[in-house]
Amino acid sequence: MPILDDLTTSGRTGLFIGGYWRPSSDGETLDVLDPSTAEPIGQVASGSTDDAIDAVDAAAAAFPGWAASSPRERSEVLRRGFELMTAEAEDLAELIVLEMGKARGEAKAEASYAAEFFRWYSGEALRNEGSLLRAPGGDKHIISIHQPVGVSVLVTPWNFPAAMATRKIGPAIAAGCTMVLKPASDTPLTALAIADVLSRAGLPDGVLNVLPSARSSKVVGAMLADDRIRKLSFTGSTEVGRILLEQASARVVNCSMELGGNAPFLVFGDADIDAAVGGAMIAKMRNGGQSCIAANRFYIHGSVAAEFSDKLSAAMAATRMGPGLDAGVDLGPLVNRAAQNDMSEVVETSTGSGAKVLTGGHAPDRPGFFFEPTVLGGVEPGASILGQEIFGPIAPVVTFDTDDEAIRLANDTIHGLASYLYTTDLSRALRVSEALEAGMVGINRGLISDPAAPFGGVKQSGLGREGGHDGMLEFLETKYIAADW
Ligand code: ADP
């Protein structure tokens, strides 16, 4: 693979600190596996706590200069980053497939989606607006300005190794922050490739530092214990998010959290069922179901449940599964063995409590971490599968009778990230959208992600928003200046 060979032979599989590539201080490395074969494809340096502090030193040293840089300079670095990433999207996509497993078409879509965050924040860098208000009493002027929050720690998951990184790096650069990115240990290569792109785009040394590490909790803990860190932006599970919020509380570090989801997918009796099945295939199967906004629970009106289940099962059964780089493949493997085992367990537990496998249900007998696209019918509203984030290609179908029941079932979760609904009745669509406890609603569509839109959750799905103008505000603090003149 040219991009992998290129990274390896040029030493860009090390830690990226202060503009230099280097091994970890204690020589530790971590293996990166190809999930379609379970074989190692390469090694990267695995950072220690000393390396983490070196990375913070580099980011702290670069901060005053970067915070004072002009909006135009930040904008143009991001624009060049967008252009380079777009020109090299095929190579980046290949790297994503190799270490993460998704099908090549999806990896290309991710590479371009990831690059779009740089394009969007190239524009936002120029729009750091403040405000001026004459105080109600007329005694002063109230000036509000936004300043970069400071040195930031970015922690990203493996499911969208490029987009989850650029969604944080883009606004941080635009805002004038410097940062240390700790990518997931399953997928460090893509993050290193992005650092290389930004370095060629002219990002000054030390603004972005990348610290792959198999010792996640130690290195992130060490950084959060350092007074120079003023921001944590995390994407990952609610479980780890809670731990990090607790650690961040010791120094009152500003936190943005994109945590787990448990998205309901509601299909009302008046919906266009073919469109709903099309949307369900995207909302469920994008990234093999390994997405925090993946449709996790299908609530279907009783009058259309049989038709929806049949058509969804047929579409799932027609999915072509295989190694992500093979031609014609729609569904790659899951990320690792644990994820594959989780799917078998979910099916076993569900069928044990009365659900029926309408299609799929097994890990096929082949190398790699594959699992068949699966539809489970006859799932009862209280079933355990509905309370967990499946994170794989399994769709449980539950029936409902009334709108109120659908809303109650949809909201019966600690999570509140994405939700989806299909209906041809506009007033029902908007009424239900308002009632859903979720940060995002897709009406008659299964794909909602957009760099220009505020992405985020309510309840235990997180704090703050990424993307849009809101995403840059997460890396800015408001300063109030009281002035007379
Ligand atoms: P996922 O299942 O998406 O990997 P995790 O929450 O386990 O979600 O991991 C998300 C990111 O958080 C990864 O980069 C991972 O290495 C990191 N991580 C996991 N556990 C911890 C921890 N205790 N402290 C800091 N970072 C962690």
Short mmCIF file of C-alpha atoms and ligand atoms in Angstrom, two decimals:
data_model
loop_
_atom_site.label_atom_id
_atom_site.label_comp_id
_atom_site.label_asym_id
_atom_site.label_seq_id
_atom_site.Cartn_x
_atom_site.Cartn_y
_atom_site.Cartn_z
CA MET A 1 0.00 0.00 0.00
CA PRO A 2 1.76 3.17 -1.10
CA ILE A 3 0.54 5.43 1.71
CA LEU A 4 1.37 2.88 4.40
CA ASP A 5 4.84 2.24 2.91
CA ASP A 6 5.34 5.95 2.63
CA LEU A 7 4.46 6.59 6.29
CA THR A 8 6.59 3.67 7.47
CA THR A 9 9.71 4.31 5.41
CA SER A 10 9.73 8.00 6.22
CA GLY A 11 9.44 7.40 9.98
CA ARG A 12 6.05 9.07 10.17
CA THR A 13 4.77 6.28 12.40
CA GLY A 14 6.35 7.92 15.42
CA LEU A 15 4.95 10.45 17.84
CA PHE A 16 4.51 13.86 16.23
CA ILE A 17 5.68 16.43 18.77
CA GLY A 18 6.78 20.01 18.12
CA GLY A 19 6.93 19.35 14.38
CA TYR A 20 9.22 16.30 14.70
CA TRP A 21 8.59 12.58 14.39
CA ARG A 22 10.17 10.51 17.11
CA PRO A 23 9.95 7.17 18.94
CA SER A 24 8.38 7.01 22.39
CA SER A 25 10.69 7.80 25.31
CA ASP A 26 10.75 4.17 26.45
CA GLY A 27 10.77 2.61 22.96
CA GLU A 28 7.27 1.12 23.32
CA THR A 29 5.27 0.48 20.15
CA LEU A 30 1.79 -0.71 19.39
CA ASP A 31 0.69 -3.04 16.57
CA VAL A 32 -1.97 -1.94 14.14
CA LEU A 33 -4.14 -4.79 12.79
CA ASP A 34 -6.10 -5.17 9.58
CA PRO A 35 -9.55 -6.17 10.89
CA SER A 36 -10.35 -8.09 7.70
CA THR A 37 -7.49 -10.55 8.33
CA ALA A 38 -6.67 -10.00 12.03
CA GLU A 39 -3.02 -9.67 10.87
CA PRO A 40 -0.70 -6.79 11.85
CA ILE A 41 -0.08 -4.23 9.11
CA GLY A 42 2.36 -1.99 10.95
CA GLN A 43 3.60 -0.54 14.19
CA VAL A 44 3.49 2.95 15.59
CA ALA A 45 5.18 4.50 18.60
CA SER A 46 3.18 4.19 21.82
CA GLY A 47 3.56 7.36 23.88
CA SER A 48 4.46 7.37 27.58
CA THR A 49 3.42 9.90 30.22
CA ASP A 50 6.79 11.66 29.70
CA ASP A 51 5.99 11.95 26.01
CA ALA A 52 2.56 13.33 26.90
CA ILE A 53 4.16 16.10 28.94
CA ASP A 54 6.64 16.77 26.11
CA ALA A 55 3.66 17.17 23.78
CA VAL A 56 2.03 19.59 26.24
CA ASP A 57 5.34 21.52 26.42
CA ALA A 58 5.35 21.82 22.62
CA ALA A 59 1.71 22.90 22.47
CA ALA A 60 2.17 25.39 25.32
CA ALA A 61 5.26 26.88 23.67
CA ALA A 62 3.40 27.30 20.38
CA PHE A 63 0.26 28.78 21.98
CA PRO A 64 1.14 32.49 22.36
CA GLY A 65 2.28 32.76 18.75
CA TRP A 66 -0.67 30.84 17.34
CA ALA A 67 -3.21 32.69 19.48
CA ALA A 68 -1.80 35.95 18.08
CA SER A 69 -1.74 34.72 14.44
CA SER A 70 -4.10 36.41 12.05
CA PRO A 71 -7.47 34.88 11.21
CA ARG A 72 -6.37 34.92 7.55
CA GLU A 73 -3.28 32.83 8.31
CA ARG A 74 -5.33 30.20 10.18
CA SER A 75 -7.91 30.22 7.43
CA GLU A 76 -5.34 29.65 4.72
CA VAL A 77 -3.60 26.80 6.52
CA LEU A 78 -7.00 25.10 6.84
CA ARG A 79 -7.82 25.78 3.21
CA ARG A 80 -4.53 24.24 2.08
CA GLY A 81 -5.21 21.30 4.41
CA PHE A 82 -8.61 20.84 2.74
CA GLU A 83 -7.06 20.95 -0.71
CA LEU A 84 -4.26 18.49 0.09
CA MET A 85 -6.61 16.08 1.83
CA THR A 86 -9.05 16.23 -1.06
CA ALA A 87 -6.30 15.65 -3.63
CA GLU A 88 -5.02 12.70 -1.57
CA ALA A 89 -8.42 11.33 -0.54
CA GLU A 90 -7.91 7.98 -2.30
CA ASP A 91 -4.71 7.30 -0.36
CA LEU A 92 -6.22 8.38 2.92
CA ALA A 93 -9.27 6.20 2.25
CA GLU A 94 -7.02 3.20 1.70
CA LEU A 95 -5.32 3.80 5.02
CA ILE A 96 -8.70 4.09 6.77
CA VAL A 97 -9.80 0.76 5.27
CA LEU A 98 -6.55 -0.93 6.24
CA GLU A 99 -6.60 -0.05 9.92
CA MET A 100 -10.32 0.32 10.55
CA GLY A 101 -11.97 -2.07 8.07
CA LYS A 102 -14.85 -0.09 6.52
CA ALA A 103 -15.66 -0.57 2.82
CA ARG A 104 -13.61 1.54 0.41
CA GLY A 105 -16.62 3.61 -0.75
CA GLU A 106 -17.40 4.57 2.83
CA ALA A 107 -13.75 5.33 3.53
CA LYS A 108 -13.68 7.68 0.54
CA ALA A 109 -16.82 9.36 1.83
CA GLU A 110 -15.17 9.71 5.22
CA ALA A 111 -11.97 11.18 3.74
CA SER A 112 -13.98 13.79 1.91
CA TYR A 113 -16.25 14.49 4.91
CA ALA A 114 -13.11 14.86 7.06
CA ALA A 115 -11.55 17.31 4.59
CA GLU A 116 -14.79 19.32 4.57
CA PHE A 117 -14.25 20.20 8.24
CA PHE A 118 -11.06 21.98 7.20
CA ARG A 119 -12.94 23.82 4.43
CA TRP A 120 -15.76 24.84 6.78
CA TYR A 121 -13.43 26.03 9.56
CA SER A 122 -11.26 27.81 7.01
CA GLY A 123 -14.32 30.07 6.66
CA GLU A 124 -15.19 30.13 10.35
CA ALA A 125 -11.65 31.25 11.23
CA LEU A 126 -12.61 34.61 9.70
CA ARG A 127 -15.83 34.92 11.69
CA ASN A 128 -14.78 35.20 15.31
CA GLU A 129 -17.25 37.94 16.06
CA GLY A 130 -17.76 39.78 19.33
CA SER A 131 -20.46 42.22 20.36
CA LEU A 132 -20.93 45.71 21.71
CA LEU A 133 -23.89 46.71 23.85
CA ARG A 134 -24.63 49.92 25.68
CA ALA A 135 -25.55 48.89 29.24
CA PRO A 136 -29.26 49.33 30.07
CA GLY A 137 -28.41 51.97 32.69
CA GLY A 138 -26.35 53.92 30.14
CA ASP A 139 -23.33 53.99 32.48
CA LYS A 140 -20.93 51.94 30.33
CA HIS A 141 -20.38 49.85 27.24
CA ILE A 142 -20.41 46.06 27.41
CA ILE A 143 -17.88 44.63 24.99
CA SER A 144 -17.71 40.85 24.47
CA ILE A 145 -14.80 39.24 22.68
CA HIS A 146 -13.91 35.61 22.08
CA GLN A 147 -10.40 34.38 22.77
CA PRO A 148 -8.84 30.93 22.28
CA VAL A 149 -9.46 28.74 25.31
CA GLY A 150 -5.86 27.51 25.35
CA VAL A 151 -3.91 24.30 25.04
CA SER A 152 -6.36 21.53 24.25
CA VAL A 153 -6.38 17.75 24.56
CA LEU A 154 -8.32 15.98 21.81
CA VAL A 155 -9.23 12.31 22.30
CA THR A 156 -10.78 10.47 19.36
CA PRO A 157 -12.31 7.04 18.70
CA TRP A 158 -11.52 4.50 15.96
CA ASN A 159 -14.84 4.47 14.06
CA PHE A 160 -14.21 7.59 11.95
CA PRO A 161 -10.45 7.95 12.40
CA ALA A 162 -10.18 10.89 9.99
CA ALA A 163 -13.43 12.79 10.51
CA MET A 164 -13.46 12.63 14.32
CA ALA A 165 -9.95 14.10 14.28
CA THR A 166 -10.60 16.91 11.76
CA ARG A 167 -13.90 17.81 13.46
CA LYS A 168 -11.82 18.79 16.52
CA ILE A 169 -8.58 19.95 14.88
CA GLY A 170 -10.37 22.25 12.39
CA PRO A 171 -12.19 24.43 14.94
CA ALA A 172 -9.24 24.37 17.36
CA ILE A 173 -6.94 25.74 14.64
CA ALA A 174 -9.56 28.28 13.56
CA ALA A 175 -9.96 29.50 17.15
CA GLY A 176 -6.20 29.88 17.70
CA CYS A 177 -5.72 26.96 20.08
CA THR A 178 -2.79 24.54 20.12
CA MET A 179 -3.39 20.89 20.85
CA VAL A 180 -2.38 17.33 21.59
CA LEU A 181 -4.40 14.69 19.75
CA LYS A 182 -4.58 11.21 21.29
CA PRO A 183 -6.07 8.97 18.60
CA ALA A 184 -7.61 5.58 19.34
CA SER A 185 -4.99 2.85 19.54
CA ASP A 186 -6.83 0.73 16.94
CA THR A 187 -6.47 3.49 14.33
CA PRO A 188 -3.44 5.75 14.92
CA LEU A 189 -2.14 5.77 11.31
CA THR A 190 -4.89 7.99 9.90
CA ALA A 191 -4.26 10.61 12.60
CA LEU A 192 -0.54 10.60 11.79
CA ALA A 193 -1.32 11.00 8.08
CA ILE A 194 -3.50 14.03 8.92
CA ALA A 195 -0.68 15.58 10.95
CA ASP A 196 1.55 15.15 7.92
CA VAL A 197 -1.03 16.85 5.67
CA LEU A 198 -1.34 19.84 8.01
CA SER A 199 2.39 20.13 8.35
CA ARG A 200 2.68 20.34 4.53
CA ALA A 201 -0.19 22.85 4.58
CA GLY A 202 2.03 25.15 6.63
CA LEU A 203 0.71 24.63 10.17
CA PRO A 204 3.47 25.92 12.48
CA ASP A 205 5.35 23.36 14.56
CA GLY A 206 3.78 22.57 17.91
CA VAL A 207 0.24 23.72 17.04
CA LEU A 208 -0.85 20.11 16.47
CA ASN A 209 0.92 17.30 18.29
CA VAL A 210 -0.17 13.67 17.87
CA LEU A 211 0.40 11.13 20.59
CA PRO A 212 -0.65 7.57 19.75
CA SER A 213 -0.54 5.46 22.89
CA ALA A 214 -1.71 2.10 24.11
CA ARG A 215 -1.62 3.65 27.61
CA SER A 216 -4.64 5.89 27.04
CA SER A 217 -5.75 6.43 30.59
CA LYS A 218 -2.21 7.19 31.84
CA VAL A 219 -1.28 9.67 29.11
CA VAL A 220 -4.64 11.45 29.10
CA GLY A 221 -4.64 11.47 32.91
CA ALA A 222 -1.13 13.01 32.95
CA MET A 223 -2.22 15.77 30.57
CA LEU A 224 -5.39 16.53 32.52
CA ALA A 225 -3.26 16.85 35.66
CA ASP A 226 -1.21 19.60 34.00
CA ASP A 227 -2.35 23.16 34.72
CA ARG A 228 -1.51 24.27 31.19
CA ILE A 229 -4.35 22.16 29.73
CA ARG A 230 -7.48 24.29 29.48
CA LYS A 231 -9.68 22.17 27.23
CA LEU A 232 -10.67 18.54 26.72
CA SER A 233 -12.61 17.54 23.62
CA PHE A 234 -13.51 13.86 23.76
CA THR A 235 -15.42 11.54 21.46
CA GLY A 236 -16.03 8.02 22.69
CA SER A 237 -18.15 5.99 25.05
CA THR A 238 -20.29 7.47 27.82
CA GLU A 239 -18.42 5.21 30.24
CA VAL A 240 -15.00 6.70 29.44
CA GLY A 241 -16.55 10.17 29.14
CA ARG A 242 -17.71 9.98 32.77
CA ILE A 243 -14.19 9.06 33.93
CA LEU A 244 -12.66 11.94 31.99
CA LEU A 245 -15.23 14.45 33.27
CA GLU A 246 -14.30 13.42 36.78
CA GLN A 247 -10.58 13.84 36.05
CA ALA A 248 -11.18 17.17 34.31
CA SER A 249 -13.11 18.45 37.32
CA ALA A 250 -9.93 18.58 39.45
CA ARG A 251 -8.67 21.56 37.41
CA VAL A 252 -12.07 22.71 36.12
CA VAL A 253 -11.00 21.97 32.56
CA ASN A 254 -13.47 23.09 29.89
CA CYS A 255 -15.01 19.92 28.38
CA SER A 256 -16.76 19.06 25.14
CA MET A 257 -18.07 15.52 25.14
CA GLU A 258 -19.49 13.51 22.25
CA LEU A 259 -20.58 10.31 23.95
CA GLY A 260 -22.64 7.24 23.20
CA GLY A 261 -26.02 7.20 21.52
CA ASN A 262 -29.02 4.91 21.33
CA ALA A 263 -30.83 6.36 18.34
CA PRO A 264 -34.50 5.51 17.82
CA PHE A 265 -35.74 5.16 14.24
CA LEU A 266 -39.50 5.78 14.11
CA VAL A 267 -41.65 4.78 11.14
CA PHE A 268 -45.27 6.01 11.31
CA GLY A 269 -48.19 4.38 9.51
CA ASP A 270 -48.31 7.11 6.84
CA ALA A 271 -44.59 6.84 5.94
CA ASP A 272 -43.18 6.01 2.53
CA ILE A 273 -41.92 2.54 3.45
CA ASP A 274 -39.39 2.19 0.63
CA ALA A 275 -37.86 5.52 1.58
CA ALA A 276 -37.85 4.45 5.24
CA VAL A 277 -36.02 1.22 4.39
CA GLY A 278 -33.49 3.17 2.31
CA GLY A 279 -32.95 5.57 5.20
CA ALA A 280 -32.75 2.70 7.68
CA MET A 281 -29.99 1.06 5.65
CA ILE A 282 -27.95 4.25 5.85
CA ALA A 283 -28.75 5.06 9.48
CA LYS A 284 -28.08 1.48 10.60
CA MET A 285 -25.39 0.27 8.23
CA ARG A 286 -23.14 3.27 7.65
CA ASN A 287 -19.78 2.13 8.98
CA GLY A 288 -21.27 -1.33 9.66
CA GLY A 289 -23.38 0.15 12.45
CA GLN A 290 -20.26 1.36 14.28
CA SER A 291 -21.37 4.92 14.73
CA CYS A 292 -22.67 6.84 17.73
CA ILE A 293 -25.57 8.09 15.60
CA ALA A 294 -26.38 4.62 14.21
CA ALA A 295 -30.07 3.72 14.34
CA ASN A 296 -30.12 1.40 17.32
CA ARG A 297 -33.84 0.77 17.92
CA PHE A 298 -36.47 0.50 15.17
CA TYR A 299 -39.96 1.47 16.36
CA ILE A 300 -42.43 0.72 13.58
CA HIS A 301 -46.19 1.37 13.55
CA GLY A 302 -48.12 -1.93 13.73
CA SER A 303 -49.87 -1.27 10.40
CA VAL A 304 -46.56 -1.24 8.47
CA ALA A 305 -44.27 -3.33 10.69
CA ALA A 306 -44.49 -6.52 8.60
CA GLU A 307 -43.82 -4.71 5.32
CA PHE A 308 -40.94 -2.71 6.82
CA SER A 309 -39.35 -5.79 8.44
CA ASP A 310 -39.58 -7.84 5.22
CA LYS A 311 -38.09 -5.10 3.08
CA LEU A 312 -35.38 -4.25 5.61
CA SER A 313 -34.44 -7.94 5.91
CA ALA A 314 -34.21 -8.25 2.11
CA ALA A 315 -31.99 -5.17 1.87
CA MET A 316 -29.77 -6.40 4.72
CA ALA A 317 -29.47 -9.87 3.15
CA ALA A 318 -28.40 -8.27 -0.16
CA THR A 319 -25.48 -6.44 1.48
CA ARG A 320 -22.13 -7.64 0.13
CA MET A 321 -19.76 -8.36 3.00
CA GLY A 322 -15.99 -8.70 2.59
CA PRO A 323 -12.60 -7.05 3.05
CA GLY A 324 -13.09 -3.32 2.63
CA LEU A 325 -10.61 -2.96 -0.23
CA ASP A 326 -12.32 -5.62 -2.41
CA ALA A 327 -14.43 -4.40 -5.31
CA GLY A 328 -18.19 -4.32 -4.75
CA VAL A 329 -18.04 -4.68 -0.96
CA ASP A 330 -20.62 -2.68 1.06
CA LEU A 331 -19.84 -4.02 4.52
CA GLY A 332 -16.38 -4.61 5.97
CA PRO A 333 -15.47 -6.36 9.21
CA LEU A 334 -16.03 -5.01 12.71
CA VAL A 335 -13.06 -3.27 14.25
CA ASN A 336 -11.80 -6.09 16.49
CA ARG A 337 -12.52 -9.48 17.99
CA ALA A 338 -14.27 -8.04 21.06
CA ALA A 339 -16.76 -6.20 18.83
CA GLN A 340 -17.46 -9.40 16.88
CA ASN A 341 -18.02 -11.36 20.09
CA ASP A 342 -20.38 -8.64 21.36
CA MET A 343 -22.61 -9.12 18.29
CA SER A 344 -22.92 -12.88 18.86
CA GLU A 345 -23.82 -12.18 22.48
CA VAL A 346 -26.47 -9.60 21.54
CA VAL A 347 -28.16 -12.09 19.18
CA GLU A 348 -28.00 -14.89 21.75
CA THR A 349 -29.47 -12.77 24.56
CA SER A 350 -32.22 -11.39 22.31
CA THR A 351 -33.32 -14.72 20.93
CA GLY A 352 -33.20 -16.11 24.47
CA SER A 353 -35.85 -13.54 25.44
CA GLY A 354 -38.13 -14.23 22.48
CA ALA A 355 -36.79 -12.24 19.50
CA LYS A 356 -36.63 -13.93 16.09
CA VAL A 357 -33.73 -13.69 13.66
CA LEU A 358 -35.27 -12.49 10.38
CA THR A 359 -31.93 -12.48 8.57
CA GLY A 360 -28.26 -12.96 9.50
CA GLY A 361 -27.39 -13.65 13.11
CA HIS A 362 -23.92 -15.18 12.80
CA ALA A 363 -20.22 -14.49 12.64
CA PRO A 364 -19.28 -16.19 9.35
CA ASP A 365 -16.60 -18.85 9.32
CA ARG A 366 -13.77 -16.81 7.78
CA PRO A 367 -10.74 -14.88 9.01
CA GLY A 368 -11.28 -11.33 10.22
CA PHE A 369 -13.93 -9.84 12.47
CA PHE A 370 -17.03 -10.14 10.29
CA PHE A 371 -20.66 -10.33 11.37
CA GLU A 372 -23.69 -10.82 9.13
CA PRO A 373 -26.21 -8.00 8.67
CA THR A 374 -28.96 -8.99 11.06
CA VAL A 375 -32.61 -8.09 11.65
CA LEU A 376 -34.32 -9.18 14.86
CA GLY A 377 -38.15 -9.21 14.85
CA GLY A 378 -40.58 -9.54 17.74
CA VAL A 379 -38.38 -7.59 20.16
CA GLU A 380 -40.32 -6.58 23.29
CA PRO A 381 -40.14 -2.92 24.45
CA GLY A 382 -38.25 -3.81 27.67
CA ALA A 383 -35.64 -6.06 25.99
CA SER A 384 -32.03 -5.55 27.08
CA ILE A 385 -30.84 -4.97 23.49
CA LEU A 386 -32.82 -1.70 23.44
CA GLY A 387 -30.90 -0.35 26.41
CA GLN A 388 -27.42 -0.85 24.96
CA GLU A 389 -25.47 0.77 22.15
CA ILE A 390 -25.17 -2.15 19.71
CA PHE A 391 -22.34 -0.67 17.58
CA GLY A 392 -22.70 -3.28 14.86
CA PRO A 393 -24.93 -4.47 11.99
CA ILE A 394 -27.93 -5.61 14.06
CA ALA A 395 -31.38 -4.02 13.76
CA PRO A 396 -33.99 -4.83 16.45
CA VAL A 397 -37.59 -4.11 15.39
CA VAL A 398 -40.33 -3.21 17.90
CA THR A 399 -43.93 -2.29 17.03
CA PHE A 400 -46.02 0.57 18.44
CA ASP A 401 -49.64 1.76 18.17
CA THR A 402 -49.84 5.48 18.99
CA ASP A 403 -47.60 8.53 18.52
CA ASP A 404 -47.44 9.07 22.28
CA GLU A 405 -46.28 5.50 22.78
CA ALA A 406 -43.61 5.91 20.07
CA ILE A 407 -42.31 9.09 21.72
CA ARG A 408 -42.30 7.51 25.17
CA LEU A 409 -40.39 4.44 23.93
CA ALA A 410 -37.94 6.59 21.94
CA ASN A 411 -37.17 8.72 25.02
CA ASP A 412 -36.82 5.74 27.36
CA THR A 413 -33.01 5.88 27.44
CA ILE A 414 -30.20 7.68 29.24
CA HIS A 415 -28.89 8.75 25.83
CA GLY A 416 -30.04 11.56 23.54
CA LEU A 417 -27.81 11.92 20.50
CA ALA A 418 -29.49 11.23 17.14
CA SER A 419 -33.04 10.19 16.29
CA TYR A 420 -34.81 9.51 13.01
CA LEU A 421 -38.44 9.59 11.95
CA TYR A 422 -40.36 8.78 8.80
CA THR A 423 -43.80 10.25 8.14
CA THR A 424 -45.47 12.13 5.28
CA ASP A 425 -47.41 14.32 7.73
CA LEU A 426 -45.47 17.57 8.28
CA SER A 427 -47.18 18.54 11.52
CA ARG A 428 -46.56 15.09 12.98
CA ALA A 429 -42.91 15.29 11.88
CA LEU A 430 -42.36 18.60 13.66
CA ARG A 431 -44.43 17.73 16.74
CA VAL A 432 -42.50 14.48 17.24
CA SER A 433 -39.16 16.22 16.53
CA GLU A 434 -39.88 18.67 19.34
CA ALA A 435 -40.84 15.89 21.73
CA LEU A 436 -37.79 13.70 21.10
CA GLU A 437 -35.07 14.04 23.74
CA ALA A 438 -32.20 14.12 21.27
CA GLY A 439 -29.65 16.62 20.06
CA MET A 440 -30.34 15.76 16.41
CA VAL A 441 -33.37 14.61 14.43
CA GLY A 442 -33.44 13.29 10.87
CA ILE A 443 -36.85 13.73 9.24
CA ASN A 444 -37.31 11.38 6.28
CA ARG A 445 -33.56 10.88 5.97
CA GLY A 446 -30.99 8.51 7.41
CA LEU A 447 -27.89 10.66 6.97
CA ILE A 448 -27.65 13.78 9.12
CA SER A 449 -23.91 14.51 9.50
CA ASP A 450 -22.72 17.76 7.96
CA PRO A 451 -19.68 19.89 8.86
CA ALA A 452 -21.91 22.98 8.80
CA ALA A 453 -24.44 21.55 11.29
CA PRO A 454 -24.18 21.49 15.10
CA PHE A 455 -23.59 17.83 16.02
CA GLY A 456 -24.10 16.77 19.62
CA GLY A 457 -26.26 15.19 22.25
CA VAL A 458 -28.45 15.82 25.27
CA LYS A 459 -28.79 13.70 28.44
CA GLN A 460 -25.82 11.33 28.84
CA SER A 461 -24.84 11.63 25.18
CA GLY A 462 -22.67 14.61 25.83
CA LEU A 463 -21.93 18.26 26.33
CA GLY A 464 -21.39 20.84 23.60
CA ARG A 465 -21.58 20.72 19.82
CA GLU A 466 -19.14 20.00 17.02
CA GLY A 467 -19.42 21.40 13.51
CA GLY A 468 -21.11 24.61 12.43
CA HIS A 469 -20.31 27.89 14.19
CA ASP A 470 -21.05 26.25 17.55
CA GLY A 471 -18.06 23.96 17.02
CA MET A 472 -15.64 26.88 17.03
CA LEU A 473 -17.25 28.43 20.12
CA GLU A 474 -16.24 25.26 22.01
CA PHE A 475 -12.61 26.36 21.56
CA LEU A 476 -13.23 29.99 22.51
CA GLU A 477 -13.91 31.76 25.77
CA THR A 478 -15.91 34.92 26.12
CA LYS A 479 -14.27 37.91 27.71
CA TYR A 480 -16.42 40.80 28.90
CA ILE A 481 -14.84 44.24 28.90
CA ALA A 482 -16.67 47.10 30.66
CA ALA A 483 -15.67 50.36 29.02
CA ASP A 484 -16.20 54.09 29.25
CA TRP A 485 -15.07 56.49 26.59
P1 ADP B 1 -14.56 3.44 21.58
O1 ADP B 1 -15.37 2.25 21.93
O2 ADP B 1 -15.13 4.32 20.54
O3 ADP B 1 -13.10 3.14 21.37
P2 ADP B 1 -13.74 4.53 24.07
O4 ADP B 1 -14.48 5.47 24.93
O5 ADP B 1 -13.33 3.22 24.63
O6 ADP B 1 -14.67 4.37 22.82
O7 ADP B 1 -12.43 5.20 23.48
C1 ADP B 1 -12.43 6.49 22.89
C2 ADP B 1 -11.07 7.08 23.03
O8 ADP B 1 -10.78 7.24 24.43
C3 ADP B 1 -9.92 6.26 22.46
O9 ADP B 1 -8.93 7.14 21.97
C4 ADP B 1 -9.41 5.53 23.68
O10 ADP B 1 -8.05 5.14 23.55
C5 ADP B 1 -9.56 6.59 24.76
N1 ADP B 1 -9.70 6.05 26.12
C6 ADP B 1 -10.25 4.88 26.50
N2 ADP B 1 -10.23 4.76 27.83
C7 ADP B 1 -9.65 5.88 28.32
C8 ADP B 1 -9.33 6.37 29.64
N3 ADP B 1 -9.62 5.67 30.74
N4 ADP B 1 -8.74 7.57 29.73
C9 ADP B 1 -8.46 8.30 28.64
N5 ADP B 1 -8.73 7.91 27.38
C10 ADP B 1 -9.31 6.71 27.22
#
